[in-house]
mmCIF file of C-alpha atoms in Angstrom:
data_model
loop_
_atom_site.group_PDB
_atom_site.id
_atom_site.type_symbol
_atom_site.label_atom_id
_atom_site.label_comp_id
_atom_site.label_asym_id
_atom_site.label_seq_id
_atom_site.Cartn_x
_atom_site.Cartn_y
_atom_site.Cartn_z
ATOM 1 C CA MET A 1415 -2.348 -6.054 -15.195
ATOM 2 C CA ALA A 1416 -1.967 -1.925 -15.277
ATOM 3 C CA HIS A 1417 -4.650 0.640 -14.375
ATOM 4 C CA PHE A 1418 -5.317 3.729 -16.015
ATOM 5 C CA ALA A 1419 -7.803 6.716 -14.934
ATOM 6 C CA GLN A 1420 -10.139 8.725 -17.396
ATOM 7 C CA ILE A 1421 -10.144 12.609 -16.052
ATOM 8 C CA ASP A 1422 -12.612 15.003 -17.509
ATOM 9 C CA ASN A 1423 -11.444 18.764 -18.176
ATOM 10 C CA ASN A 1424 -11.877 19.428 -14.317
ATOM 11 C CA ASN A 1425 -9.210 16.832 -13.945
ATOM 12 C CA ILE A 1426 -12.444 14.547 -12.233
ATOM 13 C CA VAL A 1427 -11.470 10.822 -12.307
ATOM 14 C CA THR A 1428 -14.619 9.416 -14.213
ATOM 15 C CA ARG A 1429 -13.697 5.713 -14.883
ATOM 16 C CA VAL A 1430 -10.832 3.410 -13.862
ATOM 17 C CA ILE A 1431 -9.949 0.622 -16.150
ATOM 18 C CA VAL A 1432 -7.617 -2.737 -16.305
ATOM 19 C CA VAL A 1433 -5.524 -3.109 -19.088
ATOM 20 C CA ALA A 1434 -3.571 -6.123 -20.354
ATOM 21 C CA ASN A 1435 0.298 -5.723 -19.587
ATOM 22 C CA GLU A 1436 0.654 -6.789 -23.358
ATOM 23 C CA GLU A 1437 -0.957 -3.336 -24.358
ATOM 24 C CA LEU A 1438 1.781 -1.515 -22.827
ATOM 25 C CA LEU A 1439 4.582 -2.725 -24.314
ATOM 26 C CA ASP A 1440 7.011 -0.811 -26.473
ATOM 27 C CA ASN A 1441 10.159 -2.920 -27.498
ATOM 28 C CA GLY A 1442 9.257 -5.319 -24.701
ATOM 29 C CA VAL A 1443 9.384 -2.156 -21.842
ATOM 30 C CA GLU A 1444 6.166 -1.205 -20.420
ATOM 31 C CA SER A 1445 5.133 2.395 -21.764
ATOM 32 C CA GLU A 1446 2.315 4.559 -19.817
ATOM 33 C CA VAL A 1447 2.341 6.416 -23.341
ATOM 34 C CA LYS A 1448 1.063 3.048 -25.038
ATOM 35 C CA GLY A 1449 -1.345 2.353 -22.523
ATOM 36 C CA VAL A 1450 -2.824 6.136 -22.680
ATOM 37 C CA ALA A 1451 -3.061 5.671 -26.594
ATOM 38 C CA PHE A 1452 -4.798 2.073 -26.263
ATOM 39 C CA CYS A 1453 -7.097 3.940 -23.897
ATOM 40 C CA GLN A 1454 -7.898 7.008 -25.906
ATOM 41 C CA SER A 1455 -8.439 4.214 -29.051
ATOM 42 C CA LEU A 1456 -11.246 2.774 -26.911
ATOM 43 C CA PHE A 1457 -12.876 5.680 -24.971
ATOM 44 C CA GLY A 1458 -10.937 8.762 -26.372
ATOM 45 C CA GLY A 1459 -10.659 11.636 -23.594
ATOM 46 C CA ASN A 1460 -7.610 12.235 -21.211
ATOM 47 C CA TRP A 1461 -6.073 9.325 -19.492
ATOM 48 C CA LYS A 1462 -3.433 8.781 -16.474
ATOM 49 C CA GLN A 1463 -1.930 5.407 -15.472
ATOM 50 C CA THR A 1464 -2.643 4.784 -11.884
ATOM 51 C CA SER A 1465 -1.237 1.920 -9.455
ATOM 52 C CA TYR A 1466 -2.919 -0.188 -7.372
ATOM 53 C CA ASN A 1467 -0.103 -0.704 -4.936
ATOM 54 C CA ALA A 1468 0.314 3.404 -5.044
ATOM 55 C CA ASN A 1469 3.604 2.987 -6.767
ATOM 56 C CA ILE A 1470 2.976 6.257 -8.868
ATOM 57 C CA ARG A 1471 0.975 8.860 -8.255
ATOM 58 C CA LYS A 1472 0.717 8.837 -4.524
ATOM 59 C CA ASN A 1473 -2.673 7.010 -4.512
ATOM 60 C CA TYR A 1474 -4.874 4.728 -6.698
ATOM 61 C CA ALA A 1475 -7.459 6.591 -8.530
ATOM 62 C CA GLY A 1476 -10.984 6.158 -7.896
ATOM 63 C CA ILE A 1477 -14.177 7.623 -9.247
ATOM 64 C CA GLY A 1478 -14.418 11.284 -7.936
ATOM 65 C CA TYR A 1479 -10.682 11.703 -7.172
ATOM 66 C CA THR A 1480 -8.965 14.758 -8.447
ATOM 67 C CA PHE A 1481 -5.710 14.360 -10.788
ATOM 68 C CA ASP A 1482 -3.301 16.918 -9.310
ATOM 69 C CA ALA A 1483 -0.866 17.459 -12.059
ATOM 70 C CA GLY A 1484 1.506 20.215 -9.924
ATOM 71 C CA ARG A 1485 1.888 16.558 -7.470
ATOM 72 C CA ASP A 1486 1.404 13.978 -10.109
ATOM 73 C CA ALA A 1487 -1.279 12.495 -7.546
ATOM 74 C CA PHE A 1488 -4.158 11.813 -7.518
ATOM 75 C CA ILE A 1489 -6.061 12.836 -4.464
ATOM 76 C CA ALA A 1490 -9.588 11.599 -2.951
ATOM 77 C CA PRO A 1491 -12.362 14.149 -1.917
ATOM 78 C CA GLN A 1492 -11.891 15.633 1.214
ATOM 79 C CA PRO A 1493 -13.766 13.726 3.568
ATOM 80 C CA PHE A 1494 -14.475 16.824 6.407
ATOM 81 C CA ALA A 1495 -13.733 20.509 6.116
ATOM 82 C CA SER A 1496 -11.488 19.986 9.200
ATOM 83 C CA TRP A 1497 -9.231 17.649 7.227
ATOM 84 C CA VAL A 1498 -5.938 18.754 5.975
ATOM 85 C CA LEU A 1499 -4.077 17.459 3.167
ATOM 86 C CA ASP A 1500 -0.730 15.478 4.027
ATOM 87 C CA GLU A 1501 1.565 16.992 0.862
ATOM 88 C CA SER A 1502 3.666 13.880 1.360
ATOM 89 C CA THR A 1503 1.140 11.187 0.790
ATOM 90 C CA CYS A 1504 -1.763 13.305 -0.880
ATOM 91 C CA ARG A 1505 -3.951 12.058 1.673
ATOM 92 C CA TRP A 1506 -6.508 13.731 3.955
ATOM 93 C CA GLU A 1507 -5.591 14.132 7.452
ATOM 94 C CA ALA A 1508 -7.912 14.906 10.901
ATOM 95 C CA PRO A 1509 -6.464 17.187 12.780
ATOM 96 C CA VAL A 1510 -6.524 15.118 15.957
ATOM 97 C CA PRO A 1511 -4.796 11.792 15.513
ATOM 98 C CA TYR A 1512 -7.004 8.510 15.586
ATOM 99 C CA PRO A 1513 -6.966 6.823 18.850
ATOM 100 C CA THR A 1514 -4.592 3.692 19.098
ATOM 101 C CA ASP A 1515 -6.191 2.078 21.604
ATOM 102 C CA GLY A 1516 -7.506 -0.610 19.406
ATOM 103 C CA LYS A 1517 -11.048 0.546 19.424
ATOM 104 C CA ILE A 1518 -13.245 1.471 16.601
ATOM 105 C CA TYR A 1519 -14.081 5.422 16.150
ATOM 106 C CA SER A 1520 -15.694 7.653 13.581
ATOM 107 C CA TRP A 1521 -15.013 11.280 13.197
ATOM 108 C CA ASN A 1522 -17.440 13.977 14.651
ATOM 109 C CA GLU A 1523 -16.808 17.089 12.483
ATOM 110 C CA ALA A 1524 -18.971 19.479 15.173
ATOM 111 C CA THR A 1525 -16.797 18.487 18.175
ATOM 112 C CA LEU A 1526 -13.215 17.732 15.957
ATOM 113 C CA SER A 1527 -13.035 14.488 17.403
ATOM 114 C CA TRP A 1528 -13.425 10.828 17.508
ATOM 115 C CA ASP A 1529 -16.334 9.041 18.808
ATOM 116 C CA GLU A 1530 -15.938 5.347 19.850
ATOM 117 C CA VAL A 1531 -18.389 3.723 18.087
ATOM 118 C CA THR A 1532 -20.470 0.970 20.065
ATOM 119 C CA ALA A 1533 -22.799 -1.689 19.325
#
């Protein structure tokens, strides 16, 4: 199965669908162009293939993600103003690394730190 993301005029993902592999075949070879044409025949609009395993376009597309044509990547919305985009992965990173002590933490934007989650 292949996955395709519909993108609006602002490059925001509005829908992600699953397409049967046979819809992509062009002389026995999978083709993104064929998949895009199939999606357009059903719904119209602009489509990009996305990979559930993030094999292409850095990240699996989700509704609300942005497609960045320059990076050829799907990028999640920025979770906090202090987080920065890692250019190699196109994923947001906190300014302080997540603790590695095995405990659960949540990000505190006011203090720019990780707060331990307690039951």
